[in-house]
Tab-separated table of C-alpha atoms in Angstrom:
chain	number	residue	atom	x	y	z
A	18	UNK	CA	17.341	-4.577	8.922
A	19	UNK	CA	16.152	-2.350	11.418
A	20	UNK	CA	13.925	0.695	11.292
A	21	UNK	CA	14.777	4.439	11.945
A	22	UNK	CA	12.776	7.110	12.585
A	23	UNK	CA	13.284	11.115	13.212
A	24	UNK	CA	11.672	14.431	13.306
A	25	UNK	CA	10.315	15.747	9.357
A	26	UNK	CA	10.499	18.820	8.560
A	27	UNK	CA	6.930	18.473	7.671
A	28	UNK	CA	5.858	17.677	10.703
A	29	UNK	CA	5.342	14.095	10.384
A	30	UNK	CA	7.819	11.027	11.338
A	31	UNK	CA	11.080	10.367	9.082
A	32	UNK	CA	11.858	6.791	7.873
A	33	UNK	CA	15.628	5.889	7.730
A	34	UNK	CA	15.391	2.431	6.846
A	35	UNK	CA	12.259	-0.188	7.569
A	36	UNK	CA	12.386	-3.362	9.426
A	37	UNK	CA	11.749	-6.602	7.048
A	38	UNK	CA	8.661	-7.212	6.719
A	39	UNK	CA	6.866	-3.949	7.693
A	40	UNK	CA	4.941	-1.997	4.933
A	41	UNK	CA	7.783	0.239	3.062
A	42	UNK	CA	6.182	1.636	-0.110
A	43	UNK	CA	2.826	1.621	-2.259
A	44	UNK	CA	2.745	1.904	-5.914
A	45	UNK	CA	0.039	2.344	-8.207
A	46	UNK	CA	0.080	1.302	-12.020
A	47	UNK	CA	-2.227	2.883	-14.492
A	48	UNK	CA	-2.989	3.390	-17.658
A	49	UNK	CA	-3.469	7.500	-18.128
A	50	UNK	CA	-0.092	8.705	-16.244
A	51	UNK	CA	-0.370	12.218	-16.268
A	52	UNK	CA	-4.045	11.950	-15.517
A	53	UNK	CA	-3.715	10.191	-12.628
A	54	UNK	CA	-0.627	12.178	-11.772
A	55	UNK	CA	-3.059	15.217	-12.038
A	56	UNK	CA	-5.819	13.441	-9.415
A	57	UNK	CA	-3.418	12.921	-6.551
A	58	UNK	CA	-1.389	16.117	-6.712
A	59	UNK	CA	-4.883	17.823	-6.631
A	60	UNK	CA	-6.111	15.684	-3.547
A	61	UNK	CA	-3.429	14.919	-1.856
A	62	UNK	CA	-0.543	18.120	-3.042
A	63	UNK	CA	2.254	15.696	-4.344
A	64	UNK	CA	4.408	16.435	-6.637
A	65	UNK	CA	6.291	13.867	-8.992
A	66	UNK	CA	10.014	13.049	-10.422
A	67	UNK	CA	10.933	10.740	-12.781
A	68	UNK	CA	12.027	7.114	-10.942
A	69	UNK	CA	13.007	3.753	-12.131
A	70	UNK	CA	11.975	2.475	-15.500
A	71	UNK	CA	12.564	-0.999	-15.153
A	72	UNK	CA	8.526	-1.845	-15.262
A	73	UNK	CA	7.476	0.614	-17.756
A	74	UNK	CA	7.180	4.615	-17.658
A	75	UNK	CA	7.108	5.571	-13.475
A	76	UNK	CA	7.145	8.343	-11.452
A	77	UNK	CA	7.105	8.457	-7.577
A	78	UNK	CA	5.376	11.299	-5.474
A	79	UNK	CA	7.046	13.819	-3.717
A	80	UNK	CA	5.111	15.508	-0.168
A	81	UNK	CA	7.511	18.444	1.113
A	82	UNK	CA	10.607	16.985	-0.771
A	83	UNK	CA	10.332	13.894	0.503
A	84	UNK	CA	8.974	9.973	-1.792
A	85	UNK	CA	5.632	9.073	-0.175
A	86	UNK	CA	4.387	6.961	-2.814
A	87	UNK	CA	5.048	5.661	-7.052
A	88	UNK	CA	2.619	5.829	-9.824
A	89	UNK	CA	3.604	3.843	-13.302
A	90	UNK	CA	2.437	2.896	-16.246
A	91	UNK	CA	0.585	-0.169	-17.806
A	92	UNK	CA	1.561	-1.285	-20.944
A	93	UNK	CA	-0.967	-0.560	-23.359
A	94	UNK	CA	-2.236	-4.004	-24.510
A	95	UNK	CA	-2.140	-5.790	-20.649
A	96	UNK	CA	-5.611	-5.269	-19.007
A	97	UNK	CA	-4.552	-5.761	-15.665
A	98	UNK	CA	-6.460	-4.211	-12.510
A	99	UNK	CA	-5.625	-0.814	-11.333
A	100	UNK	CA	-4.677	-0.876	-8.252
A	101	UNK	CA	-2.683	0.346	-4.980
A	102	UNK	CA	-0.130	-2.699	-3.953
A	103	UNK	CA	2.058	-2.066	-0.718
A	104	UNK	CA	5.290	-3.753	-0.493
A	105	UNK	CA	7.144	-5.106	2.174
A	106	UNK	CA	10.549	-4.564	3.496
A	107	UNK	CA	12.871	-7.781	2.567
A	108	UNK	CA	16.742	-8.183	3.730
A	109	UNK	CA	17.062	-10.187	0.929
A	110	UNK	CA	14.169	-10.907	-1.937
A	111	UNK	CA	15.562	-13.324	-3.876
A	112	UNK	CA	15.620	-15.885	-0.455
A	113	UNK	CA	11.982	-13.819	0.476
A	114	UNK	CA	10.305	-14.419	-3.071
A	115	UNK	CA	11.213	-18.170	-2.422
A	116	UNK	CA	9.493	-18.558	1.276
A	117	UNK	CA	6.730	-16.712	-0.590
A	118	UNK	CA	6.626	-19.921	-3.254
A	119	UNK	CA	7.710	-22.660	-0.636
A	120	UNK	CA	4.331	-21.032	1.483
A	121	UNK	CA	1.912	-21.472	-1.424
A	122	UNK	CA	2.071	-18.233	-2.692
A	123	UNK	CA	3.385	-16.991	-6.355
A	124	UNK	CA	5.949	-14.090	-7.935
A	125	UNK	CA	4.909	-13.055	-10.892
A	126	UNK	CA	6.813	-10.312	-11.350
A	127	UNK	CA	11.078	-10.672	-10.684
A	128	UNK	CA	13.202	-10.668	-8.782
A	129	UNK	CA	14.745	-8.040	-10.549
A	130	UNK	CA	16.713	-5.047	-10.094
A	131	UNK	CA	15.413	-1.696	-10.524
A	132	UNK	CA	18.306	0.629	-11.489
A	133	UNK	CA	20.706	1.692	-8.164
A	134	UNK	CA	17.587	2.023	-6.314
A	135	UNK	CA	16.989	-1.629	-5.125
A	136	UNK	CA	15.399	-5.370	-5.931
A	137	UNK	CA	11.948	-6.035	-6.254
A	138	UNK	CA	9.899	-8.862	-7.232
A	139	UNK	CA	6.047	-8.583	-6.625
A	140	UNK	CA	3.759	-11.636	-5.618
A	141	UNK	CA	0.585	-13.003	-4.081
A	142	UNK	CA	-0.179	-14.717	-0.930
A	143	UNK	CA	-2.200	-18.327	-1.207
A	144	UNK	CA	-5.591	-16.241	-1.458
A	145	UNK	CA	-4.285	-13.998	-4.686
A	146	UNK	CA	-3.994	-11.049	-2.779
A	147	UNK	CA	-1.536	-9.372	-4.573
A	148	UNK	CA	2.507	-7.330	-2.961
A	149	UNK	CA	5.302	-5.992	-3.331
A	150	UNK	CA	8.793	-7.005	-1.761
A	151	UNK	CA	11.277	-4.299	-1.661
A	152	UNK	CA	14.928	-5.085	-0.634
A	153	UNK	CA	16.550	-1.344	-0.575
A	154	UNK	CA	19.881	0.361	-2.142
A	155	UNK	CA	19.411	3.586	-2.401
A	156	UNK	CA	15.777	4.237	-2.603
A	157	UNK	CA	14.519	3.185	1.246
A	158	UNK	CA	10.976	3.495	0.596
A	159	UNK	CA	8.181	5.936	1.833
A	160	UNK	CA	10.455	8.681	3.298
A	161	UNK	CA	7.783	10.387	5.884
A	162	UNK	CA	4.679	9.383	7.359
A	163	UNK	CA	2.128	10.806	9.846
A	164	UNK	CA	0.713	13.948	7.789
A	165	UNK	CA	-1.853	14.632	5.785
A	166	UNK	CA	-0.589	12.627	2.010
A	167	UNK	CA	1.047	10.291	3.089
A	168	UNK	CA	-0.028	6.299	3.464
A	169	UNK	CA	-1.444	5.762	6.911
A	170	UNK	CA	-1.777	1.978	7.124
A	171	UNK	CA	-2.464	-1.080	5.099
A	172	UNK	CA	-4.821	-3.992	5.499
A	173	UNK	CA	-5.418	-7.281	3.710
A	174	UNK	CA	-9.379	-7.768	2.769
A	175	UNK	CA	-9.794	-11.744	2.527
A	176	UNK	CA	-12.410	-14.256	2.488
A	177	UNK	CA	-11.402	-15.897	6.305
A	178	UNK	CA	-8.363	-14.058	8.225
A	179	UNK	CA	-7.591	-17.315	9.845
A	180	UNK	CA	-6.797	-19.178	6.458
A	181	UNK	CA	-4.165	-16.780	5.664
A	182	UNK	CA	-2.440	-15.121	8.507
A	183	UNK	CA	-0.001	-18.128	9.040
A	184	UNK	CA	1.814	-17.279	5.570
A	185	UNK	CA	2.607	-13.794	6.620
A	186	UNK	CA	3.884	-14.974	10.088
A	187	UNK	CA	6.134	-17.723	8.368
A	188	UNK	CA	7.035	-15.442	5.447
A	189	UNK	CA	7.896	-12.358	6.946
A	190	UNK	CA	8.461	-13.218	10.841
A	191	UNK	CA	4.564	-10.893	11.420
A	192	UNK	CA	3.085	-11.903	15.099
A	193	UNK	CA	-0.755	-12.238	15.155
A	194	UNK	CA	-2.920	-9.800	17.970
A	195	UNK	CA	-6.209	-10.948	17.572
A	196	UNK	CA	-8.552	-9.057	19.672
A	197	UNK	CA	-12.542	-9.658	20.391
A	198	UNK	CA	-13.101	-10.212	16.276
A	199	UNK	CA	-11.322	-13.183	15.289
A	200	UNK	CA	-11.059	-12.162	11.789
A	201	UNK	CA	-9.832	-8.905	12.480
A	202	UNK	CA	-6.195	-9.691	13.079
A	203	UNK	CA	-3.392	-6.960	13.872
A	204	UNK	CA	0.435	-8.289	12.086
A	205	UNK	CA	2.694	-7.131	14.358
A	206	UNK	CA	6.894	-7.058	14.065
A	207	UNK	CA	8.442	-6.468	17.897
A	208	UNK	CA	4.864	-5.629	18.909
A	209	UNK	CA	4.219	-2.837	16.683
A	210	UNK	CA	1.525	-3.028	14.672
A	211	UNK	CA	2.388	-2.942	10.755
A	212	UNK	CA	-0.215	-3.873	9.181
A	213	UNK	CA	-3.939	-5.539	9.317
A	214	UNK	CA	-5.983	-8.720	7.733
A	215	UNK	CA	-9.965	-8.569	7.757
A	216	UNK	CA	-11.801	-11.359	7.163
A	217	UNK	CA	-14.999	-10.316	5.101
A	218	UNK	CA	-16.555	-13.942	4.299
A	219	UNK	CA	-19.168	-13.125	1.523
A	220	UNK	CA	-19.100	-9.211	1.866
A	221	UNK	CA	-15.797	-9.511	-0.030
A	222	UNK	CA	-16.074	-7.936	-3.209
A	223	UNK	CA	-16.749	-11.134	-6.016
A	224	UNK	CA	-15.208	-8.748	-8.403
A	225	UNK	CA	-11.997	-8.157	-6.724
A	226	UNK	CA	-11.529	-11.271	-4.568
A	227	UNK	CA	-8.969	-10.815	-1.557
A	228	UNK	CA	-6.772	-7.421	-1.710
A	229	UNK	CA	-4.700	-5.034	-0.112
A	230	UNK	CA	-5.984	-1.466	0.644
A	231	UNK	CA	-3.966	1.133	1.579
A	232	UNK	CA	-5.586	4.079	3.697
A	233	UNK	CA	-3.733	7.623	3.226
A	234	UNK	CA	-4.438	9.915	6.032
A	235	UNK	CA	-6.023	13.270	5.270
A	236	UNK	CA	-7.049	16.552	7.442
A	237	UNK	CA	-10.688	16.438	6.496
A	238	UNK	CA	-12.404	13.254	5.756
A	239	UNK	CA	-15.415	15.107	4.575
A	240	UNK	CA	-13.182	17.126	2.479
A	241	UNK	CA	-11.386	14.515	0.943
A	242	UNK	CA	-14.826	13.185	-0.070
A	243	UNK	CA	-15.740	16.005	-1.993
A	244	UNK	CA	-12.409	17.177	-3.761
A	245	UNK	CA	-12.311	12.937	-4.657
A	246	UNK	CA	-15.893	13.729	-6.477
A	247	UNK	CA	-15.009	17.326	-8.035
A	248	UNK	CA	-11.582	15.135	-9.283
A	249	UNK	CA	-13.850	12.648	-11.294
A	250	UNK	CA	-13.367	9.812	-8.702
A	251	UNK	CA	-16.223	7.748	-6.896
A	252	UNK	CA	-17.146	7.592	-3.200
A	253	UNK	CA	-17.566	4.376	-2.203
A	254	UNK	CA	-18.091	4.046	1.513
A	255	UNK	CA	-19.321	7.015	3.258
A	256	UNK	CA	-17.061	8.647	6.459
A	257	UNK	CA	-17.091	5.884	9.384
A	258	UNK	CA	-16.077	6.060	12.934
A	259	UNK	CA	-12.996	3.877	13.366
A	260	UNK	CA	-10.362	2.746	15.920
A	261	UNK	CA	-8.110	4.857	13.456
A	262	UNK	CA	-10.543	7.658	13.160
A	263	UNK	CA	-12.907	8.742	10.371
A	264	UNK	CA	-12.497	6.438	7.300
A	265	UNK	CA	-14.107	6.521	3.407
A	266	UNK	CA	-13.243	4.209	0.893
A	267	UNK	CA	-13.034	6.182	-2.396
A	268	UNK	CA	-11.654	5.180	-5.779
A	269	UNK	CA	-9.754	7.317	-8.292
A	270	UNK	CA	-11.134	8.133	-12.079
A	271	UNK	CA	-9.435	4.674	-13.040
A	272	UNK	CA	-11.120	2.885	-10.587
A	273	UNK	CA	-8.189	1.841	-8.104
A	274	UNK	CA	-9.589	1.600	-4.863
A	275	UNK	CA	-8.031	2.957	-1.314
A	276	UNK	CA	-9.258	4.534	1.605
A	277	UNK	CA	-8.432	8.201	3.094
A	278	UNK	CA	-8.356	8.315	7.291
A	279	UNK	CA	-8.780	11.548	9.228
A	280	UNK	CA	-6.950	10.425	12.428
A	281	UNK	CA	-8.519	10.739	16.332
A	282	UNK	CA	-7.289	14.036	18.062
């Protein structure tokens, strides 16, 4: 599978079709739909259409016409976290969820299909960090990136880089770029940089153990802040210089966590 990209209409970059193993989609499940439906259209302007029901009531987020992003449903009586998951673009998921088991990692969910759109299964890596595997029909995944609403980048929080990265590289074919931090590490497919692990040691949150966040890129980081408070969600990291640019770490009135980016230049 190869990626394509092209001019938006928007103004941001148009994705065709996404490269195995390179970030493809984020979902969120939670338990008030149309509530949390009602947070991101007011911060970020999406819009929503009914999509596959395969996991429960789900809807995915429209930006100028085009899918950027899914929000479901939890069933009532499972009291499972809230929160963002990214998956990753698989050729074939059924052959990717088992490298993910042969690697020390689980599947909890799948495979299975969902509808005409494609196959998914999600799973965890060998630290219970918790995503996605997409393997697309006719649903290709986030269908623009590179403007304000839309998912900038994604990075795996962990307890020590080091003692994870080789299950991404064997799973899903991801080169390493290690720079001056040695638990900062940059996944790379073809030398492009997909995606991101930090190691936190004992800054990582007890309560949520090792995660994906997913940053969403926004005009304003100071503005984001304050239409995330008016919304009834929670600041948790104030703006930050960045390589990426100004970054806050913000969670929604449920309490999934992601970060919004307001990108250099």
């Amino acid at each position: 599978m190869t990626e394509a990209r092209g001019s938006a209409g928007s103004g941001g970059t148009a994705h065709t079709r996404y490269a195995s193993g390179t970030p493809c989609w984020v979902s969120l499940m939670a338990h008030g739909l149309t509530a949390t439906q009602d947070f991101y259209s007011a911060l970020f302007g999406w819009e929503f259409r009914p999509g596959p029901h395969q996991l429960g009531p789900y809807a995915r987020a429209l930006l100028h016409g085009e899918e950027v992003a899914g929000i479901g449903q939890l069933p009532p009586d499972r009291h499972l976290p809230v929160a963002w998951t990214p998956y990753l673009a698989s050729d074939d998921v059924d052959s990717t969820a088992e490298s993910v088991r042969l690697c020390g990692g689980t599947i909890g969910v799948g495979p299975l299909d969902a509808g005409d759109a494609g196959r998914l299964a999600i799973g965890s890596d060998p630290a219970g960090a918790v995503f996605g595997l997409w393997q697309a029909a006719r649903h290709l995944g986030t269908g623009v990136t590179g403007v304000p609403g839309t998912p900038a980048w994604n990075e795996l929080r962990t307890f020590e880089a080091a003692g994870v990265v080789k299950f991404y590289e064997t799973v899903f074919g991801h080169e390493r770029d290690t720079g001056a931090d040695a638990d900062h590490i940059t996944l790379k497919l073809a030398g492009r940089p997909v995606a991101g692990i930090r190691g936190m040691g004992n800054t990582l949150p007890r309560n949520r153990g090792s995660h994906w966040l997913t940053s969403f890129q926004v005009a304003d980081a100071d503005d984001a802040l304050r239409r995330v408070r008016d919304l009834g969600g929670r600041v948790l990291t104030p703006v930050q210089d960045d390589p990426r640019g100004r970054v806050a770490t913000v969670a929604d009135p449920e309490g999934a966590v992601f970060s919004v980016v307001e990108p250099r230049g």
